[in-house]
mmCIF file of C-alpha atoms in Angstrom:
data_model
loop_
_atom_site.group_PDB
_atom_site.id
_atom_site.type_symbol
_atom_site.label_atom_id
_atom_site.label_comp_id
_atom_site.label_asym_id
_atom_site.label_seq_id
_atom_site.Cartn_x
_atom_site.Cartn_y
_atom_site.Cartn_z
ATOM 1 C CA UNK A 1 -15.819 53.033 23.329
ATOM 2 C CA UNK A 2 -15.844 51.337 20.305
ATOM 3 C CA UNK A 3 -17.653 53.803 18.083
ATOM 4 C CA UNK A 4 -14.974 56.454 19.475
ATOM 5 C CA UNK A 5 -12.522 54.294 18.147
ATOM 6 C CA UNK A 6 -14.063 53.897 15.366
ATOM 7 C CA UNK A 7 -14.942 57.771 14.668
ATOM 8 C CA UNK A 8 -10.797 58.112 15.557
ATOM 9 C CA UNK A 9 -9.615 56.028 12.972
ATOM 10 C CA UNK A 10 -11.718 56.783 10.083
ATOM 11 C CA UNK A 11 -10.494 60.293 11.268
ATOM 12 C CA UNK A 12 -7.026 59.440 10.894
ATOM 13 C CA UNK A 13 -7.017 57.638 7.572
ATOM 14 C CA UNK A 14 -8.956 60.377 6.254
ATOM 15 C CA UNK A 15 -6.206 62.561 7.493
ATOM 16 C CA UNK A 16 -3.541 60.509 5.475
ATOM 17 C CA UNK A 17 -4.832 60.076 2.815
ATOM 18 C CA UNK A 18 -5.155 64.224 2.512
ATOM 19 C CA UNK A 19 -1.924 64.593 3.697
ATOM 20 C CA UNK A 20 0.331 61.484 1.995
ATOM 21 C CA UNK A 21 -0.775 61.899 -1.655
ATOM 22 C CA UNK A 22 1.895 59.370 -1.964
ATOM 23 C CA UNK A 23 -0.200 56.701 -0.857
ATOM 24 C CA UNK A 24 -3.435 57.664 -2.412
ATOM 25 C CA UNK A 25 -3.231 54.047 -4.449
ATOM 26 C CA UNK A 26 -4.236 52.531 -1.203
ATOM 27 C CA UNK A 27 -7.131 54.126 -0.653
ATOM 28 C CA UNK A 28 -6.697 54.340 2.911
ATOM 29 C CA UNK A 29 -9.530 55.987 4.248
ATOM 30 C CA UNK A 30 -12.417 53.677 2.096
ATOM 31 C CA UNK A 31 -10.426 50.850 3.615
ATOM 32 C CA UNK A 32 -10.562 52.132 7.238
ATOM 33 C CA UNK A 33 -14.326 53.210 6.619
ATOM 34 C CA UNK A 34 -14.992 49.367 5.051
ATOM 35 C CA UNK A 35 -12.976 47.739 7.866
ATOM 36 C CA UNK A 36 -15.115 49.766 10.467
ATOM 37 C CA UNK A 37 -18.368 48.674 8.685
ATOM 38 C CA UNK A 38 -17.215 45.238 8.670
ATOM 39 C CA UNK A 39 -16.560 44.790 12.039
ATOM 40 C CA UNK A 40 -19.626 47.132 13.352
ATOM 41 C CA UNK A 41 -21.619 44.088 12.022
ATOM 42 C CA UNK A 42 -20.434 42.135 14.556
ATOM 43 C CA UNK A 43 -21.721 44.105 17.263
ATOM 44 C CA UNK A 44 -25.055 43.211 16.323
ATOM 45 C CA UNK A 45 -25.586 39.687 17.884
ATOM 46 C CA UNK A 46 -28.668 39.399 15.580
ATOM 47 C CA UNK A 47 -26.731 38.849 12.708
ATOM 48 C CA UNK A 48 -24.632 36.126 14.144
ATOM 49 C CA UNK A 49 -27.838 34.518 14.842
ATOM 50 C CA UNK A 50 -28.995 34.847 11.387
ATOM 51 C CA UNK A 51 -25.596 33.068 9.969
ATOM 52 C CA UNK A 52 -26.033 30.341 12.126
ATOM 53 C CA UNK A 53 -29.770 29.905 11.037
ATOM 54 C CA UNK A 54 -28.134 30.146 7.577
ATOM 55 C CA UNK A 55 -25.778 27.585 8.094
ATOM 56 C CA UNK A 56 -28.018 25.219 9.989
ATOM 57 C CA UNK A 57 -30.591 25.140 6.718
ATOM 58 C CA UNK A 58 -27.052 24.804 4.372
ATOM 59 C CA UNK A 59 -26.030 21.726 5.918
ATOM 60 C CA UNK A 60 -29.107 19.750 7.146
ATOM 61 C CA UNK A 61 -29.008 16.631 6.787
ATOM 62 C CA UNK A 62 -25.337 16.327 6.653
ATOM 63 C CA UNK A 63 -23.572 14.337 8.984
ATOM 64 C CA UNK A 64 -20.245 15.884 8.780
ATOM 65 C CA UNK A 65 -20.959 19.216 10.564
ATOM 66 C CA UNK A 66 -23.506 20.740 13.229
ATOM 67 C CA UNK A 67 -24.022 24.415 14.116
ATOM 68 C CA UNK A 68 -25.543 25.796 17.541
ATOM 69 C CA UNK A 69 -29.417 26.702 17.097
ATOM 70 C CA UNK A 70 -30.151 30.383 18.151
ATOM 71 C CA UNK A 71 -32.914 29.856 20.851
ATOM 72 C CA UNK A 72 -32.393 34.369 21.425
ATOM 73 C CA UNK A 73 -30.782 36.912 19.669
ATOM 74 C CA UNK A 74 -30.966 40.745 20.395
ATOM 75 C CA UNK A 75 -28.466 43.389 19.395
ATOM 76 C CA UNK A 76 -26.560 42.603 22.636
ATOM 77 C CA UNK A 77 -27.304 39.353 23.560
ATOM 78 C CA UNK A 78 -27.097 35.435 21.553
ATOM 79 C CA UNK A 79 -28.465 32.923 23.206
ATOM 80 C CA UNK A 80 -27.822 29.516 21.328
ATOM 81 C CA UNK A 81 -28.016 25.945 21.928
ATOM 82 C CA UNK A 82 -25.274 24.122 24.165
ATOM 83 C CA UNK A 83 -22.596 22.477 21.711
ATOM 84 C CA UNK A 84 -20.332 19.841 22.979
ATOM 85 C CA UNK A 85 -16.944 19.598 22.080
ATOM 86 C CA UNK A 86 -13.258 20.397 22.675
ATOM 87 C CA UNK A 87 -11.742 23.250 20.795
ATOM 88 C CA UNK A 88 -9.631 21.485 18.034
ATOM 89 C CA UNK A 89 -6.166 22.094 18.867
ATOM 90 C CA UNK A 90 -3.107 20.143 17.547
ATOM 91 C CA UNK A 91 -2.488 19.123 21.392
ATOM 92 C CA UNK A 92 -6.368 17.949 20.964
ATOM 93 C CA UNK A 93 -6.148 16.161 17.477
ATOM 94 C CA UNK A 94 -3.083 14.322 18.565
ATOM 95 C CA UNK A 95 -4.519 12.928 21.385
ATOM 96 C CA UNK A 96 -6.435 10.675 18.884
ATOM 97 C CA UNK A 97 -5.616 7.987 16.250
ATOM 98 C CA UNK A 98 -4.589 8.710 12.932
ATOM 99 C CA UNK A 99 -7.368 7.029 11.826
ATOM 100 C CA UNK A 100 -9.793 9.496 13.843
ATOM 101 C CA UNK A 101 -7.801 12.663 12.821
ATOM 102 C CA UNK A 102 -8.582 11.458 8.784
ATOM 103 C CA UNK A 103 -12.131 11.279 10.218
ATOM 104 C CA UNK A 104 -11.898 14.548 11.212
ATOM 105 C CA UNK A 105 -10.117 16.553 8.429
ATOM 106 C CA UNK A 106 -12.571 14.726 5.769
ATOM 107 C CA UNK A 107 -15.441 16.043 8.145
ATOM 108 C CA UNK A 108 -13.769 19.644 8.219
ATOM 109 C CA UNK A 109 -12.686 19.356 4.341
ATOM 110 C CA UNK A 110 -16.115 18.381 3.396
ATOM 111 C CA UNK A 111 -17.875 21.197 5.211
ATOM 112 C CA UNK A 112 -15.181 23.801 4.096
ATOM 113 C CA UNK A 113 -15.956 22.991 0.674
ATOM 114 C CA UNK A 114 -19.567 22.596 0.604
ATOM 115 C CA UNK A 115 -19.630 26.051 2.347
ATOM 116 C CA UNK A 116 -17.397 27.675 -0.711
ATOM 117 C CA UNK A 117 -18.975 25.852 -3.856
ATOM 118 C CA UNK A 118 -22.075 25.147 -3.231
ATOM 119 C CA UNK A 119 -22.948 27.194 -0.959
ATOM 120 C CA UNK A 120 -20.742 30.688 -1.584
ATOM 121 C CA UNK A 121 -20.762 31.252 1.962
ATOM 122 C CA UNK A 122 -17.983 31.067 4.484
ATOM 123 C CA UNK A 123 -17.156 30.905 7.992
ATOM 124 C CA UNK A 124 -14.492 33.922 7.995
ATOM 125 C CA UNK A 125 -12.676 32.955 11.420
ATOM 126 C CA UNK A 126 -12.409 29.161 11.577
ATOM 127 C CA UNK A 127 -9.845 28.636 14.048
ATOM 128 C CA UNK A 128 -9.342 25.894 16.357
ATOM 129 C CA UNK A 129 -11.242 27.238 18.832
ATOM 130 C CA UNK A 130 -14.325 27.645 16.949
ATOM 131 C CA UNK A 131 -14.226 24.240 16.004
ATOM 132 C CA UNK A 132 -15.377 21.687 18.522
ATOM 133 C CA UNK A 133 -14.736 18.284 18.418
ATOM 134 C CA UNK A 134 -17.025 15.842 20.632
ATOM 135 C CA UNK A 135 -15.115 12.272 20.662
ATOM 136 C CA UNK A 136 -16.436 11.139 23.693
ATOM 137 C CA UNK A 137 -20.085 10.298 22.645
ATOM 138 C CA UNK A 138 -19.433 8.124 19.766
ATOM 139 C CA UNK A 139 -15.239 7.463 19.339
ATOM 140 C CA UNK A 140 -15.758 6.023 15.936
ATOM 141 C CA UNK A 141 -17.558 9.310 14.493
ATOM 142 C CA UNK A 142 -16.494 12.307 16.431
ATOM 143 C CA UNK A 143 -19.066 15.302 16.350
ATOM 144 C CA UNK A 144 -17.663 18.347 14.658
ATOM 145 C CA UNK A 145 -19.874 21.736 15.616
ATOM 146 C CA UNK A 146 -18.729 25.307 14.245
ATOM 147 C CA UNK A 147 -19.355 27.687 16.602
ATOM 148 C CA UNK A 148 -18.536 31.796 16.527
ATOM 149 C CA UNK A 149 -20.223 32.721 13.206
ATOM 150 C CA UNK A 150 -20.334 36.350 13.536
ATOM 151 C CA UNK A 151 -17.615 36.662 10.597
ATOM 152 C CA UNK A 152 -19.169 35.250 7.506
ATOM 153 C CA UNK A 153 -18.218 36.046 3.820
ATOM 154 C CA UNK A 154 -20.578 36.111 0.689
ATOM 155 C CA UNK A 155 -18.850 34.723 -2.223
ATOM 156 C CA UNK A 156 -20.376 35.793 -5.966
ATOM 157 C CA UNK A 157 -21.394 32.752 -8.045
ATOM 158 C CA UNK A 158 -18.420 33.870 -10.343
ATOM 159 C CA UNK A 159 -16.203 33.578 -7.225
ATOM 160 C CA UNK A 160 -17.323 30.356 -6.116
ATOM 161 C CA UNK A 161 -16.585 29.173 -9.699
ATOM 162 C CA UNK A 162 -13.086 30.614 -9.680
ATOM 163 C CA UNK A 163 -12.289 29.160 -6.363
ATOM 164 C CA UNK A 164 -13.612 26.212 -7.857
ATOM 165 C CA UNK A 165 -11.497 25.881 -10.957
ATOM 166 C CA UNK A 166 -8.409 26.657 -8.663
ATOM 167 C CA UNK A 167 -8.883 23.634 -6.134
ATOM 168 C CA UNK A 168 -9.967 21.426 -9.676
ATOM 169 C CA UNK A 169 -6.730 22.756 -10.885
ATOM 170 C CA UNK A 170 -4.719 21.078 -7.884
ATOM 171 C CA UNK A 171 -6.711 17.689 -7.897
ATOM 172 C CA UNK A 172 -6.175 17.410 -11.559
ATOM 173 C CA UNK A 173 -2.536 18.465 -11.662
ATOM 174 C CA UNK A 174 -3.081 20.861 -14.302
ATOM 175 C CA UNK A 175 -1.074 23.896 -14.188
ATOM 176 C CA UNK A 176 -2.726 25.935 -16.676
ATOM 177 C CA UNK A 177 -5.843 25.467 -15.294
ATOM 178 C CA UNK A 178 -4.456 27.062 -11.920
ATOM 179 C CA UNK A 179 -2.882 29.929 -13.798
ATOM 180 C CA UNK A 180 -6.271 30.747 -15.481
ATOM 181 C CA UNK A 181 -7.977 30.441 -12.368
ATOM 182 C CA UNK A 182 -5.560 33.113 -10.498
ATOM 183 C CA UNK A 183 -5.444 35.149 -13.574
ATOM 184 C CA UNK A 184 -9.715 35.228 -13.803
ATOM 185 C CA UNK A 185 -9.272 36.186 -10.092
ATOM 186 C CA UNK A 186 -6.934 38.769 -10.561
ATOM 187 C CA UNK A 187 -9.175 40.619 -13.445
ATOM 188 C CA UNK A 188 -11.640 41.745 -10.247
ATOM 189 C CA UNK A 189 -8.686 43.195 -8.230
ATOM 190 C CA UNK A 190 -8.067 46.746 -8.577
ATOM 191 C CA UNK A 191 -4.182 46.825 -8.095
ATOM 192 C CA UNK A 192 -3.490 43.366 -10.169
ATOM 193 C CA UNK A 193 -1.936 43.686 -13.216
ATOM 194 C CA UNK A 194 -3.036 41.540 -15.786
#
């Protein structure tokens, strides 16, 4: 089903773009074809299992963040260790102190940043409910596991450092800082102008 739908919409952007010269700037039919690749990936279970051994080697030793270990992994089927945890909602996260929801978003901050400038590898769909918060073992120092890493995003070294001179741009207050870092990020966009 999903390859037919696939095979349809490639079909159909390929169809536009022939037939809307108008909106050949968008490239509409490389995008379909890249957003079909993109998400064919995930169909493949064995890659998930790869990210996760990927992001269990980035962060050991860390204290801040845990990832499931893949115990099987086939095209079709993950099988990964069991991760305890509630998804973190804001219904969730309120139901704690303030103190243990600064706990928390220093945990998340510090991974989230680790993963983009050190390591130039994302999570791509961090959402509540691929985060998992266990407060029940140890109240003081909840357990954060990231679950669901089938989405993942390569960052270049020159894109890590570009993300990295925009968020040094915030902590510093320094304005031109953040302008240089947009306008370095803009120079790899095709459609920016510089």
């Amino acid at each position: 089903t999903i390859a037919k739908d696939f095979y349809l919409l490639n079909k159909l952007a390929r169809f536009v773009d022939k037939k809307f010269t108008s909106l050949a700037h968008y490239e509409i039919a490389m995008q379909a074809l890249a957003w079909t690749n993109h998400l064919a990936a995930q169909l493949d279970f064995r890659t998930e299992a790869e990210h996760l051994t990927l992001f269990r080697r980035h962060f050991e030793g860390t204290d801040y963040v845990s990832f499931p270990e893949p115990v099987l992994a086939t095209q079709r089927v993950l099988v990964e260790t069991y991760a305890a945890g509630e998804p973190a909602t804001e219904e969730f996260l309120m139901s704690h102190s303030p103190k243990t929801r600064d706990i928390l978003a220093e945990k998340g901050l510090n991974a989230y940043l680790k993963m983009m400038l050190h390591d130039n590898f994302l999570h791509g769909d961090l959402h509540p409910g691929n985060i998992l918060v266990d407060s029940q073992t140890d109240p003081k120092n909840p357990k954060v596991t990231l679950i669901d890493v089938g989405l993942c995003m390569k960052l270049t070294k020159a894109d890590g450092e570009k993300c990295g001179m925009l968020l040094g741009s915030f902590v510093h207050w320094k304005p031109e800082m953040c302008v240089d870092a947009l306008v370095a990020m803009g120079h790899t966009q095709k459609y920016v102008d510089n």
